[in-house]
Amino acid sequence: MAVPRNNMYPSPNDQGQIDHGDIGQFDLKIISRIIGEDKRPPSGLPAFGIPQPTQTKEEVFVHSIFESCMFKSTASCVMGFALGGAFGLFTAGVDPMSTMTTETPTTRMVLKEMKNRSLSYGKNFAMIGAMFAGTECLLESYRGKSDLANGTLSGAIVGGVIGFRAGLKPGIIGAAGFAAFSAVIDYFLRHS
């Protein structure tokens, strides 16, 4: 009794040889069998490097949220608050008497000083982080480039706004100082 052949495999001719013209069809049937009818190999893969699969709609959505200026500003605000709080806690532990009276400090007074200084530093760092990250992201979106100028211009804008609260001259000095600091840090981070 003859075993029925699956039409997926090429059938040999009368001499037992497989016609090589059917090999391409054979490969497509195997790929279709392994991958399935609904799935297709990703298109648009780079011609060099490690091929990356195309992203699903959900991955594109999450990526767009993480790349949004609102998310970057909020994340910088939260991280700035945490860093400022830790920095305030450290400085209050090193110099707890800076804002207290001349009386002998109690534990309650020291803890209150640590809390107040941590909150103060945290709010300042949060504000600066949110302003800088938001300004840099907006400049990057507007210019369409990610280069050293974005951080420098953002530093000048944020430093100028913060310094301008004290007057025009402090605003100019703040803009120049913050821009120079931002340029140095950005250059160091890009080239290290």
XYZ file of C-alpha atoms in Angstrom:
192
model
C 0.000 0.000 0.000
C 1.385 3.372 -1.005
C 1.775 6.054 1.626
C -0.025 9.228 0.560
C 2.411 12.092 0.041
C 1.889 15.486 1.545
C 1.723 18.109 -1.189
C 4.128 20.266 0.808
C 7.146 18.281 -0.371
C 8.195 18.210 -4.005
C 7.503 14.865 -5.585
C 10.291 13.028 -7.419
C 9.929 12.359 -11.141
C 10.004 8.891 -12.673
C 13.771 8.533 -12.169
C 13.534 9.422 -8.449
C 15.081 12.873 -8.962
C 13.576 16.088 -7.624
C 13.039 18.819 -10.159
C 15.045 21.839 -8.974
C 12.444 24.228 -10.352
C 10.164 23.189 -7.494
C 12.727 24.044 -4.786
C 11.602 27.702 -4.545
C 8.012 26.601 -4.118
C 9.216 24.028 -1.583
C 10.963 26.777 0.470
C 7.876 28.962 0.452
C 5.730 26.096 1.656
C 8.120 25.370 4.536
C 8.278 29.047 5.500
C 4.506 29.249 5.334
C 4.252 26.111 7.468
C 6.717 27.403 10.111
C 5.701 31.057 10.244
C 2.037 30.765 9.354
C -0.169 32.550 6.884
C -0.747 35.652 8.998
C 2.881 36.364 9.799
C 5.302 37.890 7.355
C 9.009 38.527 7.748
C 9.490 42.177 8.820
C 10.117 44.562 5.998
C 12.395 47.566 6.075
C 15.235 45.869 7.901
C 18.585 47.606 7.675
C 21.009 46.208 5.132
C 23.815 46.189 7.710
C 24.247 45.476 11.406
C 21.979 43.353 13.519
C 18.498 43.257 12.032
C 15.812 44.643 14.285
C 12.191 43.534 14.034
C 9.654 46.230 13.315
C 7.903 47.612 16.370
C 4.297 46.862 17.169
C 1.753 49.633 17.644
C 2.020 49.277 21.411
C 5.812 49.587 21.346
C 5.587 52.686 19.151
C 3.005 54.163 21.541
C 5.151 53.548 24.638
C 8.240 54.870 22.822
C 6.391 58.062 21.867
C 5.328 58.598 25.485
C 8.879 58.171 26.784
C 10.195 60.569 24.131
C 7.582 63.266 24.830
C 8.654 66.554 26.369
C 6.044 66.226 29.129
C 7.464 62.875 30.275
C 11.061 64.145 30.153
C 10.156 67.251 32.159
C 8.184 65.265 34.724
C 10.927 62.656 35.102
C 13.543 65.395 35.559
C 11.313 67.111 38.104
C 10.913 63.927 40.156
C 14.595 63.007 39.952
C 15.585 66.597 40.763
C 13.359 66.566 43.840
C 14.912 63.288 45.016
C 18.466 64.478 44.374
C 17.814 67.867 45.967
C 16.221 66.201 48.991
C 19.246 63.955 49.450
C 21.606 66.890 48.976
C 19.630 68.979 51.487
C 19.683 66.129 53.969
C 23.442 65.825 53.585
C 24.113 69.566 53.976
C 21.815 69.757 57.002
C 23.698 66.854 58.558
C 27.050 68.520 57.923
C 26.014 72.022 59.048
C 22.823 71.756 61.116
C 23.221 75.099 62.896
C 23.072 77.455 59.914
C 19.443 78.577 60.357
C 18.888 77.787 64.015
C 19.036 80.065 67.011
C 21.986 80.239 69.393
C 20.423 77.871 71.939
C 21.547 74.264 72.263
C 19.826 72.253 69.529
C 17.571 69.403 70.493
C 17.003 66.335 68.369
C 13.603 67.667 67.338
C 15.146 70.967 66.163
C 17.837 69.168 64.151
C 15.299 66.873 62.501
C 13.056 69.828 61.689
C 16.018 71.656 60.154
C 16.896 68.578 58.082
C 13.308 68.277 56.845
C 13.047 71.974 55.941
C 16.369 72.036 54.143
C 15.617 68.806 52.260
C 12.272 70.194 51.076
C 13.824 73.509 50.105
C 16.656 71.934 48.113
C 14.278 69.356 46.632
C 11.875 72.020 45.325
C 14.728 74.070 43.836
C 16.341 71.082 42.110
C 12.940 69.906 40.852
C 12.166 73.299 39.356
C 15.554 73.605 37.665
C 15.406 70.013 36.361
C 11.912 70.410 34.926
C 12.712 73.781 33.335
C 15.968 72.593 31.807
C 14.638 69.266 30.490
C 11.480 70.874 29.100
C 13.365 73.698 27.411
C 15.965 71.355 25.945
C 13.288 68.985 24.627
C 11.306 71.830 23.064
C 14.453 73.236 21.429
C 15.395 69.786 20.161
C 11.910 69.280 18.722
C 11.887 72.721 17.104
C 15.396 72.486 15.653
C 15.141 68.821 14.683
C 18.680 68.149 15.907
C 20.239 66.633 18.994
C 23.510 68.463 19.426
C 25.549 70.568 21.836
C 23.663 73.765 20.973
C 20.398 72.502 22.478
C 21.874 72.107 25.956
C 23.760 75.392 25.734
C 20.723 77.381 24.579
C 18.543 75.674 27.158
C 21.043 76.513 29.881
C 21.105 80.142 28.771
C 17.305 80.378 28.800
C 16.856 78.686 32.189
C 19.780 80.539 33.797
C 18.476 83.831 32.443
C 14.947 83.216 33.718
C 16.167 82.197 37.172
C 18.638 85.071 37.403
C 16.187 87.629 36.006
C 14.135 87.396 39.202
C 16.937 89.375 40.889
C 17.353 91.890 38.033
C 18.782 92.336 34.552
C 22.476 92.020 35.405
C 22.015 88.824 37.474
C 19.844 87.484 34.629
C 22.654 87.989 32.102
C 25.245 86.508 34.469
C 22.931 83.579 35.239
C 22.338 82.947 31.525
C 26.053 83.010 30.737
C 27.016 80.842 33.717
C 24.289 78.250 33.225
C 24.974 78.093 29.460
C 28.695 77.568 30.035
C 28.061 74.910 32.665
C 25.526 73.136 30.424
C 27.901 73.241 27.459
C 30.777 71.756 29.474
C 28.640 68.985 30.980
C 26.983 68.179 27.631
C 30.344 68.122 25.855
C 31.809 65.845 28.519
C 28.843 63.441 28.389
C 28.812 63.294 24.574
C 32.560 62.723 24.203
C 33.315 60.348 27.051
